[in-house]
Amino acid sequence: MSVFSKLATQGKLSLGLVFPIESYSGSVPTMQDQEQLAKRAEALGFKALWFRDVPFHDPSFGDAGQLYDPWIYMTHIMHHTQEIALATGSIILPLRHPVHLAKSINSLQLLSKERLILGVASGDRPVEYPAFDRNLAEKAALFRDSFYYIKALQEDYPKYESKYFGATNGTIDLLPKYYKKTPMLVTGHSGQSLDWIATHADGWLYYPRDLKTLQLVMQKWENALTSAQQERKPFMQSLYIDLSKDSETNPRPIHLGLKTGTAYLTSYLKTLESYGVNHVMLNLKYGSRPAKEVVEELGEKVLPHFT
C-alpha cells in the first residue's frame, strides 16, 4: 500500500504532524530535537510529517514555519525515518520554477522509496511576491501554469509552452525519471474554482472550520467531484491543538484549532472521520506543554482510535 493510500483510506481518518513539532511563542521556533520527535512519531503510528514552504520571514504573519528549505529538510528527515509519508503543506508554486520543482519531486521520490506527497498552494504571504518579481494579481494564473508544467515534465522529452516559466520543445529531457504519479493536493482554493480542483488535483487540503461549515464544505467537495465526473478524492485538513494534561478538559477555541483533553479530541476527530475527512495535520505551535509530552500522549490515547 502506498503512503498516499495509508493517508486517504475511504471512511477512515489518519493523523500527521506539522513541522516544527514544537510549542513556541512568537514566530520563530527553536527547531530542537526534531529528528528524535519525527522518529518517535513514526514509531507511534502517525502517518505523515508535513513540511511548509515559507521563503521569507514576515513578522506580521506570526509564523516562520520550520525555517529550513522544505526539500533539504525533507531529505534530512528522510534519513531519520523509514516509511512515514513526507508531505508538503504546501509548496508555493508561483514562487518556484516548475523545472526545479519537477526535478526535486522525482529525486525525492526515488531517494525516499516513494514517500512524497505534494501539497501545493499559491501562497498566503503577499509581501513575498515582489521579492520573486511576481505579480500578485496573476497568482491564480501562475499557479495553474506551474501545475500544468510540472505535470508535462513527467513525460519523456516534454513539450510545453508556459506563459510565465519558459518552454520545452521536445529536444531535451528531465532526469531522473519517476514515471508513477506523485499525488498533488491543492491547498485552499489557490485562486481556482472547486470544479478545477476536483478535476485536476488528487485531493483537497483545507482549513479548520466549525462542524456546520465543515459539513457544507464537504458537500461542496462531493458535488464538485460528481460534476467533474471524478472518483472519490481525499479531503484533508490542518488543526492546531493545545492538549491539556487533564484528558477530560472541555474544548475552547484557539487560533485555527482548539484547546482540550484527549477525550474530547478523540471524539472530535471521530466526528471529522464520520463527515469523510481522511487526514488531519496536527500543529502543536500554540500548545502550553512540551511537544515531546504531547506526542507521547497522542500516541497513547488518541492514535489507537485511528489505526
mmCIF file with all atom_site columns, N, CA and C in Angstrom, residues 146-178:
data_model
loop_
_atom_site.group_PDB
_atom_site.id
_atom_site.type_symbol
_atom_site.label_atom_id
_atom_site.label_alt_id
_atom_site.label_comp_id
_atom_site.label_asym_id
_atom_site.label_entity_id
_atom_site.label_seq_id
_atom_site.pdbx_PDB_ins_code
_atom_site.Cartn_x
_atom_site.Cartn_y
_atom_site.Cartn_z
_atom_site.occupancy
_atom_site.B_iso_or_equiv
_atom_site.pdbx_formal_charge
_atom_site.auth_seq_id
_atom_site.auth_comp_id
_atom_site.auth_asym_id
_atom_site.auth_atom_id
_atom_site.pdbx_PDB_model_num
ATOM 1  N N  . SER A 1 146 ? 2.124  26.697 -13.531 1.00 0.00 ? 146 SER A N  1
ATOM 2  C CA . SER A 1 146 ? 3.126  25.858 -12.883 1.00 0.00 ? 146 SER A CA 1
ATOM 3  C C  . SER A 1 146 ? 2.619  24.429 -12.707 1.00 0.00 ? 146 SER A C  1
ATOM 4  N N  . PHE A 1 147 ? 1.379  24.290 -12.273 1.00 0.00 ? 147 PHE A N  1
ATOM 5  C CA . PHE A 1 147 ? 0.771  22.969 -12.077 1.00 0.00 ? 147 PHE A CA 1
ATOM 6  C C  . PHE A 1 147 ? 0.806  22.169 -13.372 1.00 0.00 ? 147 PHE A C  1
ATOM 7  N N  . TYR A 1 148 ? 0.384  22.776 -14.486 1.00 0.00 ? 148 TYR A N  1
ATOM 8  C CA . TYR A 1 148 ? 0.375  22.080 -15.775 1.00 0.00 ? 148 TYR A CA 1
ATOM 9  C C  . TYR A 1 148 ? 1.794  21.761 -16.252 1.00 0.00 ? 148 TYR A C  1
ATOM 10 N N  . TYR A 1 149 ? 2.697  22.692 -16.019 1.00 0.00 ? 149 TYR A N  1
ATOM 11 C CA . TYR A 1 149 ? 4.081  22.497 -16.461 1.00 0.00 ? 149 TYR A CA 1
ATOM 12 C C  . TYR A 1 149 ? 4.719  21.310 -15.719 1.00 0.00 ? 149 TYR A C  1
ATOM 13 N N  . ILE A 1 150 ? 4.512  21.240 -14.401 1.00 0.00 ? 150 ILE A N  1
ATOM 14 C CA . ILE A 1 150 ? 5.052  20.121 -13.625 1.00 0.00 ? 150 ILE A CA 1
ATOM 15 C C  . ILE A 1 150 ? 4.506  18.803 -14.146 1.00 0.00 ? 150 ILE A C  1
ATOM 16 N N  . LYS A 1 151 ? 3.208  18.760 -14.439 1.00 0.00 ? 151 LYS A N  1
ATOM 17 C CA . LYS A 1 151 ? 2.611  17.539 -14.993 1.00 0.00 ? 151 LYS A CA 1
ATOM 18 C C  . LYS A 1 151 ? 3.259  17.182 -16.327 1.00 0.00 ? 151 LYS A C  1
ATOM 19 N N  . ALA A 1 152 ? 3.468  18.174 -17.199 1.00 0.00 ? 152 ALA A N  1
ATOM 20 C CA . ALA A 1 152 ? 4.062  17.924 -18.509 1.00 0.00 ? 152 ALA A CA 1
ATOM 21 C C  . ALA A 1 152 ? 5.486  17.399 -18.389 1.00 0.00 ? 152 ALA A C  1
ATOM 22 N N  . LEU A 1 153 ? 6.209  17.876 -17.390 1.00 0.00 ? 153 LEU A N  1
ATOM 23 C CA . LEU A 1 153 ? 7.608  17.482 -17.214 1.00 0.00 ? 153 LEU A CA 1
ATOM 24 C C  . LEU A 1 153 ? 7.774  16.037 -16.759 1.00 0.00 ? 153 LEU A C  1
ATOM 25 N N  . GLN A 1 154 ? 6.692  15.372 -16.408 1.00 0.00 ? 154 GLN A N  1
ATOM 26 C CA . GLN A 1 154 ? 6.781  13.953 -16.049 1.00 0.00 ? 154 GLN A CA 1
ATOM 27 C C  . GLN A 1 154 ? 6.883  13.069 -17.291 1.00 0.00 ? 154 GLN A C  1
ATOM 28 N N  . GLU A 1 155 ? 6.621  13.627 -18.459 1.00 0.00 ? 155 GLU A N  1
ATOM 29 C CA . GLU A 1 155 ? 6.695  12.869 -19.710 1.00 0.00 ? 155 GLU A CA 1
ATOM 30 C C  . GLU A 1 155 ? 8.126  12.833 -20.244 1.00 0.00 ? 155 GLU A C  1
ATOM 31 N N  . ASP A 1 156 ? 8.402  11.865 -21.123 1.00 0.00 ? 156 ASP A N  1
ATOM 32 C CA . ASP A 1 156 ? 9.696  11.823 -21.801 1.00 0.00 ? 156 ASP A CA 1
ATOM 33 C C  . ASP A 1 156 ? 9.777  12.968 -22.806 1.00 0.00 ? 156 ASP A C  1
ATOM 34 N N  . TYR A 1 157 ? 10.911 13.637 -22.849 1.00 0.00 ? 157 TYR A N  1
ATOM 35 C CA . TYR A 1 157 ? 11.143 14.739 -23.773 1.00 0.00 ? 157 TYR A CA 1
ATOM 36 C C  . TYR A 1 157 ? 9.902  15.631 -23.882 1.00 0.00 ? 157 TYR A C  1
ATOM 37 N N  . PRO A 1 158 ? 9.572  16.291 -22.800 1.00 0.00 ? 158 PRO A N  1
ATOM 38 C CA . PRO A 1 158 ? 8.305  17.023 -22.730 1.00 0.00 ? 158 PRO A CA 1
ATOM 39 C C  . PRO A 1 158 ? 8.252  18.200 -23.691 1.00 0.00 ? 158 PRO A C  1
ATOM 40 N N  . LYS A 1 159 ? 7.035  18.485 -24.127 1.00 0.00 ? 159 LYS A N  1
ATOM 41 C CA . LYS A 1 159 ? 6.763  19.675 -24.934 1.00 0.00 ? 159 LYS A CA 1
ATOM 42 C C  . LYS A 1 159 ? 5.692  20.484 -24.210 1.00 0.00 ? 159 LYS A C  1
ATOM 43 N N  . TYR A 1 160 ? 6.088  21.648 -23.726 1.00 0.00 ? 160 TYR A N  1
ATOM 44 C CA . TYR A 1 160 ? 5.132  22.505 -23.021 1.00 0.00 ? 160 TYR A CA 1
ATOM 45 C C  . TYR A 1 160 ? 5.560  23.955 -23.183 1.00 0.00 ? 160 TYR A C  1
ATOM 46 N N  . GLU A 1 161 ? 4.623  24.808 -23.525 1.00 0.00 ? 161 GLU A N  1
ATOM 47 C CA . GLU A 1 161 ? 4.898  26.230 -23.648 1.00 0.00 ? 161 GLU A CA 1
ATOM 48 C C  . GLU A 1 161 ? 4.179  26.965 -22.533 1.00 0.00 ? 161 GLU A C  1
ATOM 49 N N  . SER A 1 162 ? 4.955  27.496 -21.618 1.00 0.00 ? 162 SER A N  1
ATOM 50 C CA . SER A 1 162 ? 4.427  28.185 -20.455 1.00 0.00 ? 162 SER A CA 1
ATOM 51 C C  . SER A 1 162 ? 4.394  29.687 -20.706 1.00 0.00 ? 162 SER A C  1
ATOM 52 N N  . LYS A 1 163 ? 3.350  30.331 -20.229 1.00 0.00 ? 163 LYS A N  1
ATOM 53 C CA . LYS A 1 163 ? 3.251  31.788 -20.361 1.00 0.00 ? 163 LYS A CA 1
ATOM 54 C C  . LYS A 1 163 ? 4.243  32.490 -19.444 1.00 0.00 ? 163 LYS A C  1
ATOM 55 N N  . TYR A 1 164 ? 4.532  31.879 -18.292 1.00 0.00 ? 164 TYR A N  1
ATOM 56 C CA . TYR A 1 164 ? 5.313  32.555 -17.264 1.00 0.00 ? 164 TYR A CA 1
ATOM 57 C C  . TYR A 1 164 ? 6.697  31.959 -17.006 1.00 0.00 ? 164 TYR A C  1
ATOM 58 N N  . PHE A 1 165 ? 6.903  30.683 -17.348 1.00 0.00 ? 165 PHE A N  1
ATOM 59 C CA . PHE A 1 165 ? 8.106  29.997 -16.871 1.00 0.00 ? 165 PHE A CA 1
ATOM 60 C C  . PHE A 1 165 ? 9.017  29.477 -17.984 1.00 0.00 ? 165 PHE A C  1
ATOM 61 N N  . GLY A 1 166 ? 8.701  29.720 -19.247 1.00 0.00 ? 166 GLY A N  1
ATOM 62 C CA . GLY A 1 166 ? 9.543  29.223 -20.324 1.00 0.00 ? 166 GLY A CA 1
ATOM 63 C C  . GLY A 1 166 ? 8.865  28.117 -21.108 1.00 0.00 ? 166 GLY A C  1
ATOM 64 N N  . ALA A 1 167 ? 9.651  27.373 -21.890 1.00 0.00 ? 167 ALA A N  1
ATOM 65 C CA . ALA A 1 167 ? 9.074  26.329 -22.735 1.00 0.00 ? 167 ALA A CA 1
ATOM 66 C C  . ALA A 1 167 ? 10.097 25.234 -23.000 1.00 0.00 ? 167 ALA A C  1
ATOM 67 N N  . THR A 1 168 ? 9.600  24.039 -23.247 1.00 0.00 ? 168 THR A N  1
ATOM 68 C CA . THR A 1 168 ? 10.435 22.936 -23.716 1.00 0.00 ? 168 THR A CA 1
ATOM 69 C C  . THR A 1 168 ? 9.885  22.494 -25.067 1.00 0.00 ? 168 THR A C  1
ATOM 70 N N  . ASN A 1 169 ? 10.775 22.121 -25.974 1.00 0.00 ? 169 ASN A N  1
ATOM 71 C CA . ASN A 1 169 ? 10.342 21.822 -27.344 1.00 0.00 ? 169 ASN A CA 1
ATOM 72 C C  . ASN A 1 169 ? 10.451 20.357 -27.726 1.00 0.00 ? 169 ASN A C  1
ATOM 73 N N  . GLY A 1 170 ? 10.680 19.492 -26.724 1.00 0.00 ? 170 GLY A N  1
ATOM 74 C CA . GLY A 1 170 ? 10.758 18.065 -27.007 1.00 0.00 ? 170 GLY A CA 1
ATOM 75 C C  . GLY A 1 170 ? 12.145 17.573 -27.358 1.00 0.00 ? 170 GLY A C  1
ATOM 76 N N  . THR A 1 171 ? 13.153 18.446 -27.351 1.00 0.00 ? 171 THR A N  1
ATOM 77 C CA . THR A 1 171 ? 14.517 18.012 -27.693 1.00 0.00 ? 171 THR A CA 1
ATOM 78 C C  . THR A 1 171 ? 15.386 17.805 -26.461 1.00 0.00 ? 171 THR A C  1
ATOM 79 N N  . ILE A 1 172 ? 14.883 18.184 -25.280 1.00 0.00 ? 172 ILE A N  1
ATOM 80 C CA . ILE A 1 172 ? 15.612 17.973 -24.036 1.00 0.00 ? 172 ILE A CA 1
ATOM 81 C C  . ILE A 1 172 ? 14.717 17.208 -23.070 1.00 0.00 ? 172 ILE A C  1
ATOM 82 N N  . ASP A 1 173 ? 15.349 16.487 -22.154 1.00 0.00 ? 173 ASP A N  1
ATOM 83 C CA . ASP A 1 173 ? 14.605 15.658 -21.225 1.00 0.00 ? 173 ASP A CA 1
ATOM 84 C C  . ASP A 1 173 ? 14.995 16.013 -19.799 1.00 0.00 ? 173 ASP A C  1
ATOM 85 N N  . LEU A 1 174 ? 14.106 15.728 -18.867 1.00 0.00 ? 174 LEU A N  1
ATOM 86 C CA . LEU A 1 174 ? 14.363 15.986 -17.454 1.00 0.00 ? 174 LEU A CA 1
ATOM 87 C C  . LEU A 1 174 ? 14.679 14.661 -16.762 1.00 0.00 ? 174 LEU A C  1
ATOM 88 N N  . LEU A 1 175 ? 15.810 14.615 -16.081 1.00 0.00 ? 175 LEU A N  1
ATOM 89 C CA . LEU A 1 175 ? 16.234 13.433 -15.336 1.00 0.00 ? 175 LEU A CA 1
ATOM 90 C C  . LEU A 1 175 ? 16.441 13.808 -13.874 1.00 0.00 ? 175 LEU A C  1
ATOM 91 N N  . PRO A 1 176 ? 16.290 12.887 -12.917 1.00 0.00 ? 176 PRO A N  1
ATOM 92 C CA . PRO A 1 176 ? 15.906 11.487 -13.118 1.00 0.00 ? 176 PRO A CA 1
ATOM 93 C C  . PRO A 1 176 ? 14.420 11.345 -13.423 1.00 0.00 ? 176 PRO A C  1
ATOM 94 N N  . LYS A 1 177 ? 14.046 10.175 -13.938 1.00 0.00 ? 177 LYS A N  1
ATOM 95 C CA . LYS A 1 177 ? 12.659 9.905  -14.258 1.00 0.00 ? 177 LYS A CA 1
ATOM 96 C C  . LYS A 1 177 ? 11.958 9.206  -13.091 1.00 0.00 ? 177 LYS A C  1
ATOM 97 N N  . TYR A 1 178 ? 10.749 9.654  -12.818 1.00 0.00 ? 178 TYR A N  1
ATOM 98 C CA . TYR A 1 178 ? 9.856  8.958  -11.890 1.00 0.00 ? 178 TYR A CA 1
ATOM 99 C C  . TYR A 1 178 ? 8.522  8.854  -12.604 1.00 0.00 ? 178 TYR A C  1
#
